[in-house]
Tab-separated table of C-alpha atoms and ligand atoms in Angstrom:
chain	number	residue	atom	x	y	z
O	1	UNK	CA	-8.228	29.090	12.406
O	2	UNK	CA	-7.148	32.343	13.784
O	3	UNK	CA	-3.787	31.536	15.370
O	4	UNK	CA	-2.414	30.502	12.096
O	5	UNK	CA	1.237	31.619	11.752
O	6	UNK	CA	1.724	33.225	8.378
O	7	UNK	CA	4.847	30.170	6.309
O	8	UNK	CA	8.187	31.099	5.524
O	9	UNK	CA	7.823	30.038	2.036
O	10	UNK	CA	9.536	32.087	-0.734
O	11	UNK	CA	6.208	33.760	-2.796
O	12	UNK	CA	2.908	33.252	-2.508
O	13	UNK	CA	1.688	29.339	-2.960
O	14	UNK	CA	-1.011	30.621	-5.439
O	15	UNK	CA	-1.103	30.184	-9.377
O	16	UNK	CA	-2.650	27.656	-11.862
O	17	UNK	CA	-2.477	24.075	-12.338
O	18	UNK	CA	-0.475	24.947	-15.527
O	19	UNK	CA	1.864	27.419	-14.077
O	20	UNK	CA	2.323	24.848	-10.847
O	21	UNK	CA	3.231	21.875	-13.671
O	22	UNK	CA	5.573	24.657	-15.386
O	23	UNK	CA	7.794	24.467	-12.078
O	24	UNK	CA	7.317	21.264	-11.183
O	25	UNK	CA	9.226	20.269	-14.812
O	26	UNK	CA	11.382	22.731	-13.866
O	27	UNK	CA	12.471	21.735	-10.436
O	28	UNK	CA	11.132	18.202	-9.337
O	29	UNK	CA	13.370	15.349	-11.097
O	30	UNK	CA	11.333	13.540	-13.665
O	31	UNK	CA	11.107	9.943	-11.784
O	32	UNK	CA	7.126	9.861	-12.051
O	33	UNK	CA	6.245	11.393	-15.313
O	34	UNK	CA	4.318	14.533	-15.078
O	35	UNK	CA	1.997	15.530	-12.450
O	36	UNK	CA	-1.673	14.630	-13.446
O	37	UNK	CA	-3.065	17.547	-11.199
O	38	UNK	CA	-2.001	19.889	-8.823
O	39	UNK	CA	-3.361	19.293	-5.559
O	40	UNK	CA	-3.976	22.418	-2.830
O	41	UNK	CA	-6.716	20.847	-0.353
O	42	UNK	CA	-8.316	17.590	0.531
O	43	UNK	CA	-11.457	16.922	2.585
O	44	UNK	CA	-12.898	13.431	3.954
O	45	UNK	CA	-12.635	11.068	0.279
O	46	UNK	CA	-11.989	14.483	-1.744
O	47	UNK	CA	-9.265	16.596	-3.092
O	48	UNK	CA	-9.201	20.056	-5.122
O	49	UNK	CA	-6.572	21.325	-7.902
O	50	UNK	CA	-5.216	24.610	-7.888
O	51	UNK	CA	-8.163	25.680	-10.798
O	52	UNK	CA	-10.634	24.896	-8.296
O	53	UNK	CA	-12.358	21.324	-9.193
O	54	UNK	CA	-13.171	18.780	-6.675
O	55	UNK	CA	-12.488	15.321	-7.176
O	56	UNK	CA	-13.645	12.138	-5.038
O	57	UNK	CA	-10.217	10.782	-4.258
O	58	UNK	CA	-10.767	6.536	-5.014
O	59	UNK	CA	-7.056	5.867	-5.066
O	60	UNK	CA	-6.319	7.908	-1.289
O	61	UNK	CA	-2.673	8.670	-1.627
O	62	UNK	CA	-2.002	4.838	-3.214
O	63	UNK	CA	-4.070	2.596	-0.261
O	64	UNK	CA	-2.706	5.210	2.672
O	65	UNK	CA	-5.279	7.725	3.539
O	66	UNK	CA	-7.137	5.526	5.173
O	67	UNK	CA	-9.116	8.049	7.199
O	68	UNK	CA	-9.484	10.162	4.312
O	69	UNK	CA	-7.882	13.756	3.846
O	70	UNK	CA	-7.767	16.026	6.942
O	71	UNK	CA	-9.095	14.108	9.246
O	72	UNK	CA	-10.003	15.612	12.480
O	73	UNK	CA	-8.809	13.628	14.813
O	74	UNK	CA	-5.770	12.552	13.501
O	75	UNK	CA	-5.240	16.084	12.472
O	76	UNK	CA	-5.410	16.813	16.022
O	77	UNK	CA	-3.567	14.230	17.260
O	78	UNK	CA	-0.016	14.502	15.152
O	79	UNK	CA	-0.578	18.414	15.820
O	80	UNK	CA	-0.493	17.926	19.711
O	81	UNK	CA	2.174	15.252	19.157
O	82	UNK	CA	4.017	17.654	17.524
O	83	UNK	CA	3.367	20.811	19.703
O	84	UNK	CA	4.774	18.371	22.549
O	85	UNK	CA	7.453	16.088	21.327
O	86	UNK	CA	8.649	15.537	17.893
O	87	UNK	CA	11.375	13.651	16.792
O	88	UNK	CA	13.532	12.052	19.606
O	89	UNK	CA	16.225	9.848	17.701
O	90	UNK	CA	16.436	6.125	19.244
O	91	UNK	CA	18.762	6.461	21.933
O	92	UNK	CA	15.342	7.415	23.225
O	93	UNK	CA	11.761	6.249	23.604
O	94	UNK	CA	8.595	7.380	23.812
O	95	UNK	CA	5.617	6.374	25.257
O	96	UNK	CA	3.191	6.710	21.640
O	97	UNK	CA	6.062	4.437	20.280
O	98	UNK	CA	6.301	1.700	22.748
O	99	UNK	CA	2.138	1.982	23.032
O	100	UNK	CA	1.881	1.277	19.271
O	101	UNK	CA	4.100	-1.543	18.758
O	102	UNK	CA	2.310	-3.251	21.238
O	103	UNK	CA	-1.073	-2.564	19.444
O	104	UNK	CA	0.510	-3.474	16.798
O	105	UNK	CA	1.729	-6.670	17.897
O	106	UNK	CA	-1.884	-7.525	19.596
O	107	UNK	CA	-3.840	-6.887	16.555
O	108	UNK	CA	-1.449	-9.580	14.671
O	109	UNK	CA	-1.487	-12.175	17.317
O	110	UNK	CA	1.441	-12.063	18.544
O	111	UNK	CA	2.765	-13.111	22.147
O	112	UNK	CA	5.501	-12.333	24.375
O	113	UNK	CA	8.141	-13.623	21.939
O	114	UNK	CA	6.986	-10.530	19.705
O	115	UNK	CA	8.523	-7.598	18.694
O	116	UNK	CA	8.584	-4.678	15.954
O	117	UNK	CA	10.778	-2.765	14.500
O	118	UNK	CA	10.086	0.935	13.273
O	119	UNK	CA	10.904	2.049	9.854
O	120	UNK	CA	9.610	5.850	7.791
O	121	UNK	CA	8.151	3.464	4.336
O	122	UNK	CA	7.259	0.254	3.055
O	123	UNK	CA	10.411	-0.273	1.149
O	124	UNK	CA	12.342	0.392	4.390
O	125	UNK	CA	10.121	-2.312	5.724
O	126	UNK	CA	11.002	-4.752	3.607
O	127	UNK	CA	14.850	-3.964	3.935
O	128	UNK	CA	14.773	-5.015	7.540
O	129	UNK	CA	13.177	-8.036	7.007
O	130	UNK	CA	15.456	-8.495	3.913
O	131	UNK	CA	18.204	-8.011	6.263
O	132	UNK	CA	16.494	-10.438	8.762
O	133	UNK	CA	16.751	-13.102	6.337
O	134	UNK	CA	20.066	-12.578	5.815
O	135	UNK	CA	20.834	-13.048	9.531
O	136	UNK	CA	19.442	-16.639	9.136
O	137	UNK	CA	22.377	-17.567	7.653
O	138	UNK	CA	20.953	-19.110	4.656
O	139	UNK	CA	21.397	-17.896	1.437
O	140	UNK	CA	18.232	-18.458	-0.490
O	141	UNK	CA	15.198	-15.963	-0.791
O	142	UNK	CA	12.208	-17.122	-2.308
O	143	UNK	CA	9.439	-14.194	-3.504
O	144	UNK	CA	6.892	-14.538	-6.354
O	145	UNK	CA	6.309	-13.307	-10.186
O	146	UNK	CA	4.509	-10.282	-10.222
O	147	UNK	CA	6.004	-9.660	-6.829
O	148	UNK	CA	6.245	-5.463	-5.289
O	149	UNK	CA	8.554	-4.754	-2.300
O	150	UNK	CA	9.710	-1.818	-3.191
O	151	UNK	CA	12.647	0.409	-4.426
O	152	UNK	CA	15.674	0.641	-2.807
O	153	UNK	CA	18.289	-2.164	-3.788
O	154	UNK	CA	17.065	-4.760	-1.099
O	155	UNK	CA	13.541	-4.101	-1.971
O	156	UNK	CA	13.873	-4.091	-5.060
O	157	UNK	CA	15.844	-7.461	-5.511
O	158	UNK	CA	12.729	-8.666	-4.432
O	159	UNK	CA	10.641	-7.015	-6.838
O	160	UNK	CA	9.596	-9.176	-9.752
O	161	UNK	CA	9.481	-6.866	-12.680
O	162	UNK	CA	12.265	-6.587	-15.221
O	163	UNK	CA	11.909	-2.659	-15.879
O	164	UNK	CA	12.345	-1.922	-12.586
O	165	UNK	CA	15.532	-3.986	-11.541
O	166	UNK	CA	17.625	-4.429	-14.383
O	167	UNK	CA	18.472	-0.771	-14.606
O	168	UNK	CA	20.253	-0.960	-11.128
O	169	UNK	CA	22.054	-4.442	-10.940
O	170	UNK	CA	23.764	-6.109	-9.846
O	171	UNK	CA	21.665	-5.984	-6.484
O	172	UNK	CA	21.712	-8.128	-3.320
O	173	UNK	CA	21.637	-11.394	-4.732
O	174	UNK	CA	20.277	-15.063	-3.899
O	175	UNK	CA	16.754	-13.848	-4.594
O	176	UNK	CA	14.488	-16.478	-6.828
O	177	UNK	CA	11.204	-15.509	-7.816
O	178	UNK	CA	8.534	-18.372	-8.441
O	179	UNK	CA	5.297	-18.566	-10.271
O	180	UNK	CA	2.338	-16.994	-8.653
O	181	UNK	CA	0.502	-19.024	-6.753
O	182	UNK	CA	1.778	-22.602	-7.630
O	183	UNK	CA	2.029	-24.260	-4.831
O	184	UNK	CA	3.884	-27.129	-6.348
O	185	UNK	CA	6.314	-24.686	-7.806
O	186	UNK	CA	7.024	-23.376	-4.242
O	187	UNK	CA	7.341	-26.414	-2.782
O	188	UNK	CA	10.060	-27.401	-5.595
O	189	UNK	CA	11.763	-24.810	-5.287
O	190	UNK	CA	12.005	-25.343	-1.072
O	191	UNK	CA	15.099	-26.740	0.668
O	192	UNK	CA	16.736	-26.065	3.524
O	193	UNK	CA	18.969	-23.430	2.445
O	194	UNK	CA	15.783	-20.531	2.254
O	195	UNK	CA	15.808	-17.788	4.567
O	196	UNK	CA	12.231	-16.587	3.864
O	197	UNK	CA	9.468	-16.973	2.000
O	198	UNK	CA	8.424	-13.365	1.213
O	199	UNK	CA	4.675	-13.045	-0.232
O	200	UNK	CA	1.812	-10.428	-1.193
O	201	UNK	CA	-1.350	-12.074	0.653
O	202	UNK	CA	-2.864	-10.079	-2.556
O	203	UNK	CA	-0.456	-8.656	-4.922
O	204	UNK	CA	-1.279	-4.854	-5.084
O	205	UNK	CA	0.740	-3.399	-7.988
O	206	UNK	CA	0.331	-6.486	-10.189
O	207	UNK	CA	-2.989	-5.489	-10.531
O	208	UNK	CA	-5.092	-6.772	-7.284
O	209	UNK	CA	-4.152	-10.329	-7.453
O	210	UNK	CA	-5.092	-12.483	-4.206
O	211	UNK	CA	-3.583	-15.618	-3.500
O	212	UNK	CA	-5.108	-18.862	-4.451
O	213	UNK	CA	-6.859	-19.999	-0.849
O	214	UNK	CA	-5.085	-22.555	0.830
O	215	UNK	CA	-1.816	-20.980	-0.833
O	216	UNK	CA	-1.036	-19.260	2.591
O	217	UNK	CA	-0.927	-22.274	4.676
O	218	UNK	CA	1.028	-24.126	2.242
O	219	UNK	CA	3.387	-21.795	2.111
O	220	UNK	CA	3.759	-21.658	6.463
O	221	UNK	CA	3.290	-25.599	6.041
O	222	UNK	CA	6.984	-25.248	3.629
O	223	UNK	CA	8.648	-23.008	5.833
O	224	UNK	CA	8.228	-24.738	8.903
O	225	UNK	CA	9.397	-27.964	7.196
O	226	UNK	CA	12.329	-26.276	5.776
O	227	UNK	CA	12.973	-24.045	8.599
O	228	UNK	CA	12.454	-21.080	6.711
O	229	UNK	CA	10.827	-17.763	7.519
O	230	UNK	CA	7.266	-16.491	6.284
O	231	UNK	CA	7.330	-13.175	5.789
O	232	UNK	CA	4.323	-11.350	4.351
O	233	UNK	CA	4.335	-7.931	3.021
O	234	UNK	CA	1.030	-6.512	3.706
O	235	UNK	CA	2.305	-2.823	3.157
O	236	UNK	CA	-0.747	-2.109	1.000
O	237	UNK	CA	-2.619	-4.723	2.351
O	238	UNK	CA	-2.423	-4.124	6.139
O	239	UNK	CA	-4.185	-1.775	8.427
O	240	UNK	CA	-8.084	-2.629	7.362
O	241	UNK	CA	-7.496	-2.302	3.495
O	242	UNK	CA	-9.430	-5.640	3.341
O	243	UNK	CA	-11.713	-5.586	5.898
O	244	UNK	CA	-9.385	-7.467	8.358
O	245	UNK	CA	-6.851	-5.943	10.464
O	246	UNK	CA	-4.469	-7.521	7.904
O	247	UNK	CA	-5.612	-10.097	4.548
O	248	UNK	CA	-3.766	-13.042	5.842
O	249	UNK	CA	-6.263	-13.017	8.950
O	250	UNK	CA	-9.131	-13.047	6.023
O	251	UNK	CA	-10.572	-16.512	5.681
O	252	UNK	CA	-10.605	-16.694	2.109
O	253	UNK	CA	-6.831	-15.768	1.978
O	254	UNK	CA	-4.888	-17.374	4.957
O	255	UNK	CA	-7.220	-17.170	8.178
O	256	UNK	CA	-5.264	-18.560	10.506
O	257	UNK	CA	-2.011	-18.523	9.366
O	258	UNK	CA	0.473	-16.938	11.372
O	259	UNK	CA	3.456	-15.535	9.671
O	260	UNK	CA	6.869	-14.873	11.085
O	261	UNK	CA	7.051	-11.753	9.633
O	262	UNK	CA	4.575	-8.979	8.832
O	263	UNK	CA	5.907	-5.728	7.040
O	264	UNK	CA	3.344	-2.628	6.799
O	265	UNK	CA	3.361	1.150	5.766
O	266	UNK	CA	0.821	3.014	3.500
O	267	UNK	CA	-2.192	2.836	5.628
O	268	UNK	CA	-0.630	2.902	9.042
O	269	UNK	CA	0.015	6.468	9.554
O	270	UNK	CA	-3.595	7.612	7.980
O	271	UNK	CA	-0.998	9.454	5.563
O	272	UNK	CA	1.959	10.375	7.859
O	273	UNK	CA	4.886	8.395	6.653
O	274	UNK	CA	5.324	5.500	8.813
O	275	UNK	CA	6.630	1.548	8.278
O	276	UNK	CA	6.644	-1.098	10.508
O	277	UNK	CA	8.408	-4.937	10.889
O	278	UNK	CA	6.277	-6.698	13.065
O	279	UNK	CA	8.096	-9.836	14.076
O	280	UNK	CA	5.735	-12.136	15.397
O	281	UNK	CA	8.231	-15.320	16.065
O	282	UNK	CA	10.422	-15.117	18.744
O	283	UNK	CA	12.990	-16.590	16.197
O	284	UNK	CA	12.350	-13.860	14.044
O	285	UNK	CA	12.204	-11.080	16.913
O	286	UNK	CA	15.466	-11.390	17.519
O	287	UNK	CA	17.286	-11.806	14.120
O	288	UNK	CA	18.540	-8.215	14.404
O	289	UNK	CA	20.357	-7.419	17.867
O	290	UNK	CA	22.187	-4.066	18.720
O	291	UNK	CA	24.220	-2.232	16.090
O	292	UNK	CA	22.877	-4.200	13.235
O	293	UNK	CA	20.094	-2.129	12.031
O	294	UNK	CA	18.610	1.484	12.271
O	295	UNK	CA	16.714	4.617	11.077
O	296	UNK	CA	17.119	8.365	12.483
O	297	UNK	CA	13.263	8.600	12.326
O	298	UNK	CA	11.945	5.443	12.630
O	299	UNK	CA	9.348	4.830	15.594
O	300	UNK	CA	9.178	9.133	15.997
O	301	UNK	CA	6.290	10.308	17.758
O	302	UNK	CA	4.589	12.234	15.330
O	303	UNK	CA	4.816	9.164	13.092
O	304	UNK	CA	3.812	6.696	16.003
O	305	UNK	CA	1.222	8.850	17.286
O	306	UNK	CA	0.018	9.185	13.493
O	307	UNK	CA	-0.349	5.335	13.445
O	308	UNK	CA	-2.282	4.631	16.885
O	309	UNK	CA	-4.625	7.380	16.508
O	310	UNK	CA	-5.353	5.470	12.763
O	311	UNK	CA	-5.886	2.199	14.510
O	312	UNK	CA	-8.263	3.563	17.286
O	313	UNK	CA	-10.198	5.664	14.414
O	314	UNK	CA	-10.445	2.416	12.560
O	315	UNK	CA	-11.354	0.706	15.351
O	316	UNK	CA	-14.145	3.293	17.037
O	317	UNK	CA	-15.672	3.787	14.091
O	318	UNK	CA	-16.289	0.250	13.164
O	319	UNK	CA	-14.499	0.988	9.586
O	320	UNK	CA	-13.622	-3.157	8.998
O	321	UNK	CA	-16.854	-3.939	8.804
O	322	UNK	CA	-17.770	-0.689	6.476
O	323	UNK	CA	-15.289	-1.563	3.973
O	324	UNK	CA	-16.148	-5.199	3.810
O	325	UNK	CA	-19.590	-3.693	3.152
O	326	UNK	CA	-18.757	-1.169	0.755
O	327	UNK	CA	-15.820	-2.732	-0.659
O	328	UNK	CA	-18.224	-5.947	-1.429
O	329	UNK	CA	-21.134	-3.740	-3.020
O	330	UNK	CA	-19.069	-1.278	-5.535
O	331	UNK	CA	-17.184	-5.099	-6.135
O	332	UNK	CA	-20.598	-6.692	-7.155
O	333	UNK	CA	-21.699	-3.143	-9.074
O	334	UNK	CA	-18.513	-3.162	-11.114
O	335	UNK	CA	-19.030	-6.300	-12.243
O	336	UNK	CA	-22.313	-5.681	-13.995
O	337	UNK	CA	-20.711	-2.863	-16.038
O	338	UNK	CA	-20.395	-5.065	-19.198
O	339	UNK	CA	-18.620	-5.181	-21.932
O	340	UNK	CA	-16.422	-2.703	-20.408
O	341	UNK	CA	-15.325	-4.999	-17.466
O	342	UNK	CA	-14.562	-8.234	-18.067
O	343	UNK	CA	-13.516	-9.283	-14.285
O	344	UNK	CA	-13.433	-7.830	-10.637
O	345	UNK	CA	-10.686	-8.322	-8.168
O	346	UNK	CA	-11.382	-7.460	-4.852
O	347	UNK	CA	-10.505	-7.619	-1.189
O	348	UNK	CA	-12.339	-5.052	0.589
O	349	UNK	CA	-11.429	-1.896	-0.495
O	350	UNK	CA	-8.560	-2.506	-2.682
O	351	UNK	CA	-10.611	-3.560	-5.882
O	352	UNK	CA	-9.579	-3.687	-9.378
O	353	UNK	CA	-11.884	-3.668	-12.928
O	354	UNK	CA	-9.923	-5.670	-15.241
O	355	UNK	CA	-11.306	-3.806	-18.771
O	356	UNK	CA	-11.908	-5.712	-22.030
O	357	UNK	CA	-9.015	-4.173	-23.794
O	358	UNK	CA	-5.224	-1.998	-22.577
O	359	UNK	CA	-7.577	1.063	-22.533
O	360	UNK	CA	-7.151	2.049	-18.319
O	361	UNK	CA	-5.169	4.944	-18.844
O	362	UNK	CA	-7.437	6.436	-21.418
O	363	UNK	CA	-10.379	5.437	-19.085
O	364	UNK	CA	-8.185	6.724	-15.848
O	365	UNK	CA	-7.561	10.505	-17.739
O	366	UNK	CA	-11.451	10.468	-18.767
O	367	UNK	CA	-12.420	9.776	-15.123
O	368	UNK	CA	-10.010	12.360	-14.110
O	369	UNK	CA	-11.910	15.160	-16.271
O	370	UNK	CA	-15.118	14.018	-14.784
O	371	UNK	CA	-13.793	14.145	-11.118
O	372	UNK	CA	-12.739	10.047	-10.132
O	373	UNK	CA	-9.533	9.876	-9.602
O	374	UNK	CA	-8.393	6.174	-10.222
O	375	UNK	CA	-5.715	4.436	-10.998
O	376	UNK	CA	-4.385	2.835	-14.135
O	377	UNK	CA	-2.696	-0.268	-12.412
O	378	UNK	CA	-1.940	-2.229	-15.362
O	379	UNK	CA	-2.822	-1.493	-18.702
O	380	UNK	CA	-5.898	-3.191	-18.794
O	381	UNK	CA	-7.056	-2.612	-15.222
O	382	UNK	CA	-8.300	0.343	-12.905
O	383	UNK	CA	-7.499	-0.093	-9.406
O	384	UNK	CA	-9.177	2.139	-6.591
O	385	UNK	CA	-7.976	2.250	-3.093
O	386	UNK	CA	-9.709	4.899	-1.356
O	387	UNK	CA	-10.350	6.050	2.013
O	388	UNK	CA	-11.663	3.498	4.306
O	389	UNK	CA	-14.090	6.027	5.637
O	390	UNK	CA	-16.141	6.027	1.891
O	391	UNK	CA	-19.645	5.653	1.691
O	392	UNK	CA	-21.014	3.795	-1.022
O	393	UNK	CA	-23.096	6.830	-1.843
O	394	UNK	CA	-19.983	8.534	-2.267
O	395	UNK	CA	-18.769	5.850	-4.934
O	396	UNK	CA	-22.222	5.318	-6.817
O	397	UNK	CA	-21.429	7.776	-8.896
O	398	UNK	CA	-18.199	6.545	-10.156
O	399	UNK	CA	-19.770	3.190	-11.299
O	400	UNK	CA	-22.459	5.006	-12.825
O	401	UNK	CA	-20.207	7.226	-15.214
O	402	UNK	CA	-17.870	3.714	-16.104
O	403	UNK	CA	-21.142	2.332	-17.207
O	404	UNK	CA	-22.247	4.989	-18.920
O	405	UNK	CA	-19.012	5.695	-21.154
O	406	UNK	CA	-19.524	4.100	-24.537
O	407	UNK	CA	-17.564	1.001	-24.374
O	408	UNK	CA	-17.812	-0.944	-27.623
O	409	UNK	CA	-15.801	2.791	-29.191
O	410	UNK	CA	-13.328	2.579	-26.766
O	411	UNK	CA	-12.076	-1.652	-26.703
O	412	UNK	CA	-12.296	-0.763	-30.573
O	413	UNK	CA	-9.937	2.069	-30.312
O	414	UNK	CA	-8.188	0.310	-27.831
O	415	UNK	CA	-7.252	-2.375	-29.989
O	416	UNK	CA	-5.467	-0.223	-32.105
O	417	UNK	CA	-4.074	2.045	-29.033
M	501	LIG	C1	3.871	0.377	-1.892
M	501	LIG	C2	4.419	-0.963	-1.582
M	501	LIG	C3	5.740	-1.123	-1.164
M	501	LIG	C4	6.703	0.034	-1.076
M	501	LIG	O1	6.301	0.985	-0.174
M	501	LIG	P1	6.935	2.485	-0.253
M	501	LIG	O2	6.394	3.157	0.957
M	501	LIG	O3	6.465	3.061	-1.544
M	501	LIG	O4	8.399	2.320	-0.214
M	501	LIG	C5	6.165	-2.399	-0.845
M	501	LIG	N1	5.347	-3.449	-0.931
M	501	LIG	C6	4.062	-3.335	-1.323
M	501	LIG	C7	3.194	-4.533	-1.372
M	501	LIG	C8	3.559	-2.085	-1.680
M	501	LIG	O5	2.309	-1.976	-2.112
């Protein structure tokens, strides 16, 4: 590119992955632990460090570059977008914005009654519809053990694990979490005080853990009884992950099932932060009126163009039915890498190797050295979520070097790790 306009940065963005880390320790707060690499470049499903080594990227940003890493088109697009109109505030609309929340309203069955609300992250997702339940009336919020919504108080009063709450109560309270998919513990637990069911159609950060089938509709089968909304977070789940527009549309998961509430981010901007509340009930849809909720960015077109120009990639390029094909093949291939992995867990693309001892970090830094960047979900279990655009010649490679690491050392040493 020859028109490039030189940045206003202060130095020169060049120096080592060490030196890089140096600063980083120095000047980025310490919320994530150190940096395992320093990233300068990406390319389709791979990256490069500031030493110069390529890796294939099987994690894509945490489930969000769907389209891989510089995509051309949506490159082009959010570049236009942003050469033309960028960020607007909503006393305005724009046309990308009002375009995509009806595209994204179509491709969750919805109807007339539907509407969606614009938000810049997942967590920010599931604060609206947090704040939806709320307008219910009711007090009651029902979510599940093992449960991720995110980080900021509302968020994370839904969010199951211990480590990550109790530092920051109290938080918004009347939250309850239930047993993973027990139906009969839901259905206990129901009454007519519950504002919203709020559910993981697979639960991403426990490790890749679908719903039992049938759980779905039981759940829509409560809250209709009861009143109550569904609300699904499909944040990491949404936007072709699975090989459905969203899981709960997958058979095996809820096909059929229409919640009230969807929430999404990750995926939907192809990397560009965007979140979404896609209110599918007209109940629901109009929960929040004027004055009672709002973001400075949310819905901007840079972000909303970001998002369409994802879908229509996804879409043009047949990509739902690529990752049910790939995502079912490296599913099946993992599975024969024994003793190593004991289990696969797998929707599509978002597929986890549950290992035969707490060794996935140590196997997640060795597959780092070799160029596979994955993802030490839990300790015992790798999870990869990589671009939807991967080829399973592209991923061979990885489930070649897993099966060829010598496994009966490493569940030894990991017993003792
Ligand atoms: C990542 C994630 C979130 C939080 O999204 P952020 O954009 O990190 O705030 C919420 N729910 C689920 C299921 C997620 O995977």
């Amino acid at each position: 590119m020859s028109d490039v306009v030189p940045l206003p940065t202060t130095g020169e963005l060049v120096g080592s992955g060490t030196e890089w880390t140096e600063r980083y320790t120095r000047s980025v707060m310490n919320t994530f632990g150190p940096p395992r690499r320093v990233l300068v470049r990406g390319e389709g499903v791979h990256v490069w460090d500031a030493d110069g080594r390529r890796y294939t990227d099987l994690l894509g940003g945490i489930a969000v570059n769907v389209l891989g890493h510089a995509h051309p088109t949506l490159t082009a697009a959010v570049s236009a977008q942003l050469g033309t109109l960028g960020q607007v505030s909503n006393f305005f609309a724009s046309p990308v914005q009002v375009a995509l929340a009806e595209r994204l309203v179509a491709l969750a069955g919805g109807d007339a009654g539907s509407r969606v609300f614009f938000a810049n992250s997942g967590t920010e997702a599931n604060e609206a519809a947090f704040k939806m339940a709320r307008r219910t009336g009711r007090p009651r919020v029902l979510a599940l053990e093992g449960a991720f919504h995110g980080r900021t108080m509302g968020a994370l009063a839904l969010t199951h694990k211990a480590a990550y709450r109790e530092p920051f109560e109290p938080l918004p309270g009347g939250v309850e979490f239930v047993p993973f998919g027990d139906a009969a513990a839901l259905e206990a637990a129901m009454s007519d005080d519950v504002a919203a069911i709020v559910l993981e159609p697979v639960q991403g950060e426990a490790g890749v853990r679908p719903l039992p089938p049938g759980y779905l509709a039981h759940a829509r089968a409560l809250a209709d009884r009861h009143g109550a909304l569904l609300v699904l977070d499909e944040i990491q789940t949404g936007v072709g992950r699975t090989g459905a527009w969203f899981a709960h549309q997958l058979p095996e998961l809820g096909g059929g099932v229409r919640p009230d509430v969807v929430t999404l981010a990750k995926g939907l901007g192809g990397g560009i932060p965007i979140g979404a509340v896609v209110a599918l009930s007209e109940r629901a849809a109009t929960l929040l009126g004027p004055g009672q909720h709002g973001t400075t960015f949310g819905g901007n077109p840079v972000a909303a163009v970001a998002a369409l120009t994802t879908l229509g990639v996804i879409e043009r390029d047949g990509l739902l039915a690529r990752v049910r094909e790939v995502g079912g093949r490296l599913a099946d291939a993992l599975r024969t890498v024994t003793p190593l992995v004991t289990e696969v867990r797998a929707a599509g693309l978002l597929v986890a190797a549950e290992l035969a001892a707490p060794v996935a970090a140590r196997v997640a830094d060795e597959a780092l050295a070799a160029g596979w960047i994955v993802n030490p979900v839990t300790p015992s279990a790798l999870r990869l979520a990589p671009p939807l655009v991967l080829t399973w010649d592209q991923v061979a490679g990885f489930v070649d070097w897993l099966a060829a690491l010598p496994a009966r050392e490493l569940l030894t040493e990991g017993d003792h790790a």
